[in-house]
Each structure stands twice: as structure tokens, then as C-alpha cells.
XYZ file of C-alpha atoms in Angstrom:
190
model
C 173.422 -74.546 192.926
C 172.091 -76.717 190.108
C 172.619 -80.389 189.301
C 173.200 -81.890 185.860
C 169.426 -82.373 185.407
C 168.746 -78.620 185.735
C 167.274 -79.045 189.211
C 168.090 -76.658 192.025
C 169.904 -78.415 194.872
C 170.715 -75.308 196.917
C 168.890 -71.982 196.817
C 169.864 -68.912 198.828
C 167.145 -66.267 198.568
C 166.975 -62.799 200.019
C 170.025 -60.883 198.820
C 169.470 -57.701 196.822
C 169.835 -58.332 193.077
C 172.448 -55.596 192.706
C 174.910 -57.495 194.908
C 177.685 -59.315 193.025
C 177.822 -63.119 192.870
C 180.998 -63.049 194.949
C 179.347 -60.984 197.684
C 176.320 -63.301 197.699
C 178.706 -66.229 198.123
C 180.522 -64.465 200.982
C 177.228 -64.023 202.859
C 175.800 -67.483 202.127
C 175.302 -70.307 204.584
C 176.675 -72.669 201.924
C 180.068 -70.939 202.024
C 180.349 -71.366 205.777
C 179.329 -75.029 205.499
C 181.904 -75.666 202.754
C 184.691 -73.851 204.597
C 183.974 -75.580 207.917
C 183.880 -78.965 206.141
C 180.349 -79.693 207.391
C 179.011 -80.881 204.021
C 181.161 -84.002 203.967
C 182.413 -83.197 200.481
C 184.971 -85.591 199.057
C 188.555 -84.573 199.667
C 190.059 -82.491 196.854
C 190.905 -84.966 194.150
C 190.768 -85.344 190.410
C 188.004 -86.946 188.417
C 188.849 -90.520 187.389
C 190.936 -90.565 184.231
C 191.506 -86.771 184.222
C 193.409 -84.060 186.014
C 190.273 -81.934 186.552
C 188.901 -81.118 190.003
C 185.270 -80.284 190.838
C 182.922 -78.473 191.580
C 183.036 -75.516 189.242
C 182.257 -71.823 189.646
C 182.619 -68.763 187.481
C 185.163 -65.988 187.818
C 183.190 -64.147 190.546
C 184.052 -66.846 193.074
C 187.363 -67.455 194.829
C 189.532 -70.415 193.924
C 189.428 -72.837 196.865
C 189.942 -76.552 197.470
C 186.279 -77.184 196.695
C 185.664 -74.599 193.965
C 187.482 -74.551 190.670
C 187.243 -71.594 188.305
C 188.494 -70.800 184.806
C 192.122 -70.108 184.082
C 192.560 -66.392 183.396
C 194.247 -64.913 180.360
C 194.350 -65.352 176.621
C 197.576 -67.256 176.033
C 196.722 -70.561 177.678
C 198.060 -74.035 177.050
C 195.774 -76.416 175.181
C 195.066 -78.270 178.451
C 193.965 -75.057 180.182
C 191.828 -74.034 177.198
C 190.133 -77.453 177.239
C 189.511 -77.088 180.979
C 187.966 -73.628 180.469
C 185.827 -74.970 177.625
C 184.532 -77.837 179.764
C 183.888 -75.449 182.618
C 181.821 -73.233 180.310
C 179.758 -76.296 179.359
C 179.056 -76.984 183.033
C 178.184 -73.333 183.621
C 175.702 -73.472 180.728
C 173.659 -75.977 182.765
C 173.223 -73.371 185.497
C 172.359 -70.657 182.966
C 169.755 -72.935 181.362
C 168.150 -73.663 184.738
C 167.900 -69.988 185.665
C 166.693 -69.050 182.184
C 163.938 -71.652 182.273
C 162.908 -70.616 185.783
C 162.675 -66.936 184.829
C 160.825 -67.675 181.578
C 158.300 -70.044 183.100
C 157.720 -68.111 186.308
C 157.519 -64.627 184.847
C 156.924 -63.118 188.270
C 160.666 -63.539 188.822
C 161.416 -61.101 186.005
C 159.455 -58.306 187.642
C 159.622 -56.260 190.799
C 157.672 -58.360 193.280
C 155.446 -55.914 195.120
C 155.150 -57.639 198.471
C 157.128 -57.986 201.663
C 160.667 -59.365 201.343
C 159.653 -62.483 203.299
C 156.734 -63.260 200.958
C 158.952 -62.589 197.938
C 161.415 -65.164 199.281
C 158.582 -67.685 199.579
C 157.522 -66.979 195.973
C 161.059 -67.612 194.720
C 161.462 -70.800 196.770
C 158.051 -72.047 195.614
C 159.018 -71.407 191.980
C 162.254 -73.377 192.484
C 160.338 -76.271 194.075
C 157.776 -76.310 191.257
C 160.597 -76.143 188.694
C 162.252 -79.187 190.315
C 158.952 -81.069 190.441
C 158.216 -80.369 186.776
C 161.756 -81.397 185.781
C 161.466 -84.612 187.865
C 158.290 -86.059 186.415
C 158.517 -87.769 183.041
C 154.957 -86.662 182.218
C 155.738 -82.962 182.687
C 159.430 -82.643 181.836
C 158.969 -82.370 178.055
C 156.018 -79.999 178.415
C 157.904 -77.776 180.842
C 161.182 -77.828 178.922
C 160.659 -78.924 175.315
C 163.666 -80.479 173.606
C 164.833 -77.353 171.762
C 164.203 -74.876 174.562
C 167.694 -75.290 176.062
C 171.062 -74.009 174.915
C 173.002 -76.933 173.503
C 176.246 -77.734 171.805
C 176.122 -78.169 168.037
C 178.954 -80.648 167.496
C 178.698 -80.588 163.699
C 179.201 -76.826 163.475
C 181.387 -76.545 166.588
C 179.243 -73.864 168.221
C 176.616 -73.285 170.890
C 173.021 -73.327 169.700
C 171.452 -70.526 171.722
C 167.801 -70.951 172.493
C 165.706 -68.197 173.945
C 163.722 -69.453 176.877
C 161.247 -66.630 176.378
C 160.330 -68.028 172.977
C 159.567 -71.344 174.654
C 156.947 -69.673 176.854
C 154.721 -69.427 173.806
C 154.620 -73.236 173.821
C 152.551 -73.306 177.020
C 149.392 -75.344 176.838
C 146.376 -73.064 177.076
C 144.201 -73.767 180.082
C 140.539 -72.962 180.475
C 139.905 -69.885 182.601
C 138.449 -70.476 186.043
C 136.889 -68.268 188.687
C 139.421 -65.809 190.068
C 137.893 -65.169 193.490
C 139.538 -67.344 196.106
C 137.865 -68.542 199.255
C 138.425 -66.634 202.481
C 140.468 -69.589 203.764
C 142.772 -69.320 200.754
C 143.134 -65.573 201.284
C 143.991 -66.187 204.948
C 146.763 -68.590 203.904
C 148.307 -65.979 201.612
C 148.161 -63.326 204.321
């Protein structure tokens, strides 16, 4: 789960990547917390001045009191098309966050050759570092330069797609340092 500032607010790690989003949701702790009303979410209601409920999810998730998803079909009313359009804008935030994470922490785009438990720690650490870098004014623009995110081009009425992988070339080069860690550091990893 990602907030409007591209920061991860809930991460569930450890499910095989070939499992569908819906199956991941079915097995998640978050689902049980939502369904048992333990998260103290606001009661189902509309946003002020609209008839739109929140939060949003894509088509892989079930429609529930706390999860809204796009209207299916092609022949939709203008109101339903606007809702689906706004939902796609919200979903783009999540896609940007995952794209940035995968581009900046390239380990996540490979098969991680370690135990499943250590792999989970790597993923959680990457998410924490991502949030830290997005939180600090000094690092936010270095980590995610202005044009590294997909954005809406209002003049041309389209989405300006940015490739996060291209933004990895904008890393600041760092001076190489010794690669041999201390025994204490190696013990921590093991």
C-alpha cells in the first residue's frame, strides 16, 4: 500500500511472484484486519463534495465496503468513466512507487540468491530506504528527479510515461571504497 507521496505504508513480503494480486490479498494480514474492522477505518462514506468512496484497488481485488474498484465494461455513463479515470490516476501513484523502487534497488529485479527470510529482509530494507529518501527534502529530488515519474500532461490530454530505468543513469557517482567488510559486519549479515 502506498500513500500519495509515493511512500510505502504497508508492505507484505514473502509470497511467490507468480501468485496473482487477488491471491496475495486473500492471504494478507491486511485483509483480515480490514475485514475484522481492526484498522479503525472510517465508515464507508463519500468524499466531501463527491459521490466517490475510497480507498481504491485494481480489478484483481474484490469490491468491498473499504475497497473500490473500476466499473467494468465499455459502455459506461460519463460519471462512471470519470470515476475510472480518477481511479487510474490514483493507481499510477502505486505504479510509480514500485517502478522507482525496482529501478533504484536493482536487486529487486533479479532472482535473489539467498534464503527466503533474508530476501524478505532485503525487500523490507529497500522499502524503508525508499521511504527515507522520499521523506528528506535533501534527498528526494536526487532519488526521484522531477521528470522521473509518470505524470499527466494536461495540455495534450495524455499520460507522459517516464521510464524509471532511464532515471537510474542520473545517479551521482560515488568514489569506490574497500569491499572487504569486517568480521563483525559479516556476522551481522549471517
